[in-house]
Coordinates of C-alpha atoms in Angstrom, one line a residue:
M250 CA -42.3 59.0 -100.8
A251 CA -45.2 61.3 -100.2
A252 CA -44.8 61.5 -96.7
T253 CA -41.1 62.3 -97.0
A254 CA -41.8 65.0 -99.5
M255 CA -44.2 66.9 -96.9
H256 CA -42.0 66.2 -93.9
L257 CA -39.0 67.7 -96.1
R258 CA -41.5 70.7 -96.8
L259 CA -41.8 71.2 -93.0
H260 CA -38.2 71.0 -92.5
I261 CA -37.6 73.9 -95.1
C262 CA -40.3 75.9 -93.5
D263 CA -38.5 75.4 -90.0
L264 CA -35.1 76.2 -91.3
K265 CA -36.7 79.8 -92.1
F266 CA -37.4 79.8 -88.2
L267 CA -34.1 79.3 -87.7
L268 CA -32.9 82.3 -90.1
A269 CA -35.5 84.4 -88.5
V270 CA -34.4 83.7 -85.0
G271 CA -30.7 84.2 -86.2
R272 CA -31.0 87.8 -87.7
G273 CA -32.7 88.9 -84.7
T274 CA -30.9 87.3 -82.0
T275 CA -28.8 90.1 -81.0
A276 CA -31.4 92.7 -80.9
K277 CA -33.6 90.9 -78.5
I278 CA -31.9 88.1 -76.8
T279 CA -29.9 90.8 -75.1
T280 CA -32.2 90.4 -72.2
A281 CA -30.5 87.2 -71.4
R282 CA -27.1 88.6 -71.3
S283 CA -27.2 89.7 -67.5
Q284 CA -28.5 86.0 -66.6
P285 CA -26.7 82.9 -66.3
V286 CA -26.3 80.3 -68.7
L287 CA -29.9 79.2 -69.2
C288 CA -31.5 76.1 -71.1
C289 CA -35.2 75.3 -71.0
E290 CA -37.0 73.1 -68.4
K291 CA -38.9 70.1 -69.3
T292 CA -39.7 66.6 -68.2
E293 CA -38.9 63.5 -70.0
N294 CA -42.2 61.9 -70.5
Q295 CA -43.6 65.0 -71.7
Q296 CA -45.3 63.9 -75.1
P297 CA -44.9 66.4 -78.1
E298 CA -47.8 68.7 -78.7
N299 CA -46.9 68.7 -82.6
Q300 CA -44.8 66.3 -84.6
F301 CA -42.9 67.9 -87.4
P302 CA -39.3 67.9 -88.3
A303 CA -37.2 71.2 -87.5
A304 CA -37.0 73.3 -90.5
S305 CA -40.6 74.7 -91.1
L306 CA -40.1 78.3 -92.1
L307 CA -37.2 79.0 -94.4
S308 CA -37.9 79.4 -98.0
Y309 CA -40.9 81.6 -97.3
H310 CA -39.4 84.1 -95.1
S311 CA -36.3 84.1 -96.5
S312 CA -37.9 85.8 -99.6
N313 CA -39.9 88.1 -97.4
P314 CA -37.9 90.5 -95.2
R315 CA -41.2 91.8 -93.9
I316 CA -42.5 88.3 -92.7
L317 CA -38.7 87.7 -91.6
S318 CA -38.6 91.0 -89.4
S319 CA -41.8 90.0 -87.8
T320 CA -41.1 86.3 -87.2
R321 CA -37.6 87.2 -85.9
R322 CA -39.2 89.6 -83.3
E323 CA -41.8 86.9 -82.1
A324 CA -39.0 84.1 -82.0
T325 CA -36.4 86.2 -80.1
L326 CA -39.1 87.2 -77.5
Q327 CA -40.1 83.6 -77.0
L328 CA -36.6 82.8 -76.5
A329 CA -35.9 85.8 -73.6
F330 CA -39.3 85.4 -72.2
A331 CA -39.7 81.4 -72.0
A332 CA -42.0 80.1 -69.6
S333 CA -39.6 77.6 -68.0
F334 CA -35.8 77.5 -67.4
H335 CA -33.1 75.4 -65.9
L336 CA -29.6 75.9 -65.6
A337 CA -27.4 74.2 -68.5
I338 CA -24.3 71.9 -67.7
L339 CA -20.8 73.6 -69.1
L340 CA -18.4 70.8 -68.8
P341 CA -14.7 71.6 -68.5
A342 CA -12.5 71.0 -71.4
Q343 CA -10.6 68.1 -69.3
A344 CA -14.1 66.1 -70.0
F345 CA -12.8 65.3 -73.7
D346 CA -9.7 64.3 -75.3
D347 CA -7.6 67.7 -75.5
S348 CA -6.7 66.9 -79.3
D349 CA -10.6 67.1 -80.4
F350 CA -11.3 70.3 -78.1
P351 CA -10.4 73.6 -80.2
E352 CA -8.7 76.2 -78.5
G353 CA -10.7 79.4 -77.5
F354 CA -13.9 76.7 -77.1
R355 CA -15.8 75.8 -74.1
V356 CA -18.5 72.5 -74.1
Y357 CA -22.1 73.2 -73.5
S358 CA -23.7 70.2 -72.4
D359 CA -27.5 69.9 -72.1
S360 CA -28.1 67.3 -69.8
V361 CA -31.9 67.2 -70.5
N362 CA -31.9 66.7 -74.4
K363 CA -28.5 64.9 -74.2
Y364 CA -26.5 66.9 -76.7
T365 CA -22.7 68.6 -76.1
I366 CA -21.6 71.1 -78.6
F367 CA -18.5 73.3 -78.6
V368 CA -18.8 77.1 -78.5
P369 CA -16.5 80.2 -78.2
D370 CA -15.5 81.2 -74.9
D371 CA -16.8 84.4 -74.7
W372 CA -20.1 83.5 -76.8
Q373 CA -23.6 84.2 -74.7
V374 CA -26.5 81.9 -74.5
G375 CA -30.2 82.0 -74.4
S376 CA -32.7 79.4 -74.4
G377 CA -36.4 78.7 -74.6
E378 CA -39.6 77.3 -76.3
G379 CA -41.7 78.4 -79.2
N380 CA -45.0 76.6 -80.4
G381 CA -44.2 73.4 -82.0
I382 CA -40.8 73.5 -80.7
K383 CA -39.8 71.7 -77.7
S384 CA -36.3 73.5 -77.2
I385 CA -34.1 75.9 -79.2
T386 CA -30.9 77.4 -77.8
A387 CA -29.0 80.2 -79.2
F388 CA -25.1 80.9 -79.1
Y389 CA -24.3 84.2 -80.2
P390 CA -21.2 86.7 -79.8
E391 CA -21.5 89.4 -77.1
E392 CA -21.0 92.6 -79.7
A393 CA -23.7 93.4 -82.2
S394 CA -23.5 91.0 -85.1
S395 CA -26.2 88.4 -87.1
S396 CA -23.7 85.5 -86.8
N397 CA -24.9 82.8 -84.4
V398 CA -25.7 79.2 -83.7
S399 CA -28.9 77.8 -82.8
V400 CA -30.0 74.4 -81.7
V401 CA -33.7 73.6 -82.5
I402 CA -35.4 70.5 -81.2
T403 CA -38.9 69.2 -82.7
G404 CA -41.1 66.3 -82.4
L405 CA -41.2 63.7 -85.2
G406 CA -43.8 61.5 -86.0
P407 CA -43.2 57.2 -85.3
D408 CA -42.3 56.7 -88.9
F409 CA -39.3 58.8 -89.0
T410 CA -36.6 56.8 -86.6
R411 CA -33.5 57.9 -88.6
L412 CA -32.3 60.4 -91.2
E413 CA -32.4 58.0 -94.0
S414 CA -36.3 58.3 -93.8
F415 CA -35.8 61.7 -95.4
G416 CA -33.5 60.2 -98.0
K417 CA -29.8 60.0 -98.7
V418 CA -28.0 63.4 -97.8
D419 CA -27.1 64.3 -101.1
A420 CA -30.6 64.2 -102.4
F421 CA -32.0 65.6 -98.9
A422 CA -29.6 68.5 -99.5
E423 CA -30.1 69.0 -102.9
N424 CA -34.0 69.1 -102.1
L425 CA -33.7 71.4 -99.4
V426 CA -31.8 74.0 -101.1
S427 CA -33.6 74.0 -104.2
G428 CA -36.7 74.6 -102.1
L429 CA -35.2 77.3 -101.0
D430 CA -34.0 79.0 -104.3
R431 CA -36.4 81.7 -105.8
S432 CA -33.7 83.2 -108.1
W433 CA -36.0 81.9 -110.9
Q434 CA -38.8 84.2 -109.9
R435 CA -39.6 87.5 -112.0
P436 CA -38.5 90.0 -110.0
P437 CA -35.6 87.5 -108.6
G438 CA -36.2 86.4 -105.0
V439 CA -33.7 85.0 -102.7
T440 CA -30.6 82.7 -104.1
A441 CA -29.8 79.4 -103.0
K442 CA -27.0 77.5 -103.3
L443 CA -25.3 74.1 -102.4
I444 CA -21.9 74.3 -101.5
D445 CA -21.3 70.9 -99.6
C446 CA -22.8 68.1 -98.1
K447 CA -22.0 64.7 -96.0
A448 CA -23.0 62.3 -93.6
T449 CA -20.6 61.4 -90.5
N450 CA -21.2 60.5 -87.0
G451 CA -24.8 59.8 -87.2
L452 CA -25.5 63.5 -88.7
Y453 CA -26.3 65.0 -91.6
F454 CA -23.9 67.9 -92.5
I455 CA -25.0 70.6 -94.7
E456 CA -23.1 73.8 -96.1
Y457 CA -24.9 76.4 -98.4
T458 CA -25.7 80.1 -99.0
L459 CA -28.7 82.4 -98.9
Q460 CA -28.4 85.8 -100.6
N461 CA -31.5 88.0 -100.7
P462 CA -31.6 91.0 -103.8
G463 CA -29.6 93.9 -102.4
E464 CA -28.3 91.9 -99.3
S465 CA -25.2 90.2 -98.4
R466 CA -24.7 86.6 -98.9
R467 CA -25.4 84.4 -96.0
H468 CA -23.5 81.4 -95.3
I469 CA -24.9 78.5 -93.5
Y470 CA -23.8 75.4 -91.9
S471 CA -26.5 72.8 -91.0
A472 CA -26.4 69.8 -89.2
L473 CA -29.1 67.6 -88.6
G474 CA -29.9 64.4 -86.1
I475 CA -32.3 62.3 -84.6
A476 CA -32.7 60.7 -81.3
N477 CA -35.5 58.9 -79.2
N478 CA -36.0 59.8 -75.4
G479 CA -38.4 56.8 -74.8
W480 CA -41.3 58.5 -75.7
Y481 CA -40.9 60.2 -79.0
N482 CA -38.2 60.9 -82.0
K483 CA -37.0 64.1 -81.8
L484 CA -35.1 65.9 -84.4
Y485 CA -32.3 68.3 -83.7
T486 CA -31.7 71.0 -86.4
I487 CA -28.2 72.7 -85.8
T488 CA -27.6 76.0 -87.7
G489 CA -24.9 78.0 -88.0
Q490 CA -24.8 81.2 -90.2
Y491 CA -22.7 84.5 -90.8
L492 CA -22.7 87.2 -93.3
E493 CA -20.1 87.0 -96.1
E494 CA -18.2 90.1 -94.7
E495 CA -17.7 88.4 -91.2
S496 CA -16.6 85.2 -92.6
G497 CA -12.9 86.1 -91.1
K498 CA -14.1 86.9 -88.1
Y499 CA -16.8 84.2 -87.4
G500 CA -16.8 81.7 -90.0
T501 CA -14.3 79.2 -88.6
K502 CA -15.6 79.5 -85.1
I503 CA -19.2 78.8 -86.5
E504 CA -18.3 75.9 -88.6
K505 CA -16.3 74.4 -86.2
A506 CA -19.1 74.8 -83.3
V507 CA -21.9 73.0 -85.9
Q508 CA -19.3 70.2 -86.7
S509 CA -18.7 69.3 -83.0
F510 CA -22.4 68.6 -82.1
R511 CA -22.7 65.5 -80.8
L512 CA -25.9 63.5 -79.3
G513 CA -25.8 61.8 -76.2
L514 CA -23.8 62.4 -73.2

């Protein structure tokens, strides 16, 4: 239980990193707009340098906008100037059942990390690596917006072989969101509210909202999955986010993208 609690705290922190990346994606990732679709290059037998679940930065940075701004600058620079890249595969829609393929989406497939996700046809893609993060890939609209979807992959310790290692989805989601909430502080900090959660297709799906005082409410769709590449366990954290005023434009697209994520090719 102690180990699970520790990894949960790390997970909460990493989700902060995702929000930091998300808020700054359109500001810095524009350097990748003129490039082909990219994804980080790595070898399958590479051992993890740091083993921790994805999500080690969220509650602290969500309640501290100055640190959030600094973190997103560093994170997006890591995305834009990652040391090594390789071309990712964009599979045609015909490779999937037409009934499952949403109109206006394309399939993004990562052959190294072995996952697929549907992304809007006109969205941009940027990928890279960060400290303690094996891979991070961001999908975002071409126009200026803080709405985006990101996939972060981190190494896991050998004891974490399945999602149930973190507890059942209901308890995990409640602990995650309560760990982010700072509305009880005086003065109040970020308000976090759990909307829904479920376990399906071998993944945990969590929907919640975050709102800093004086700022717009941010809707978050998150999915988590675990896989093993033959050498170590990897945690996949998929996070889609949009501001409340952009819900009509991006809400459905982001929800569909996160729900479409699948491990294995």
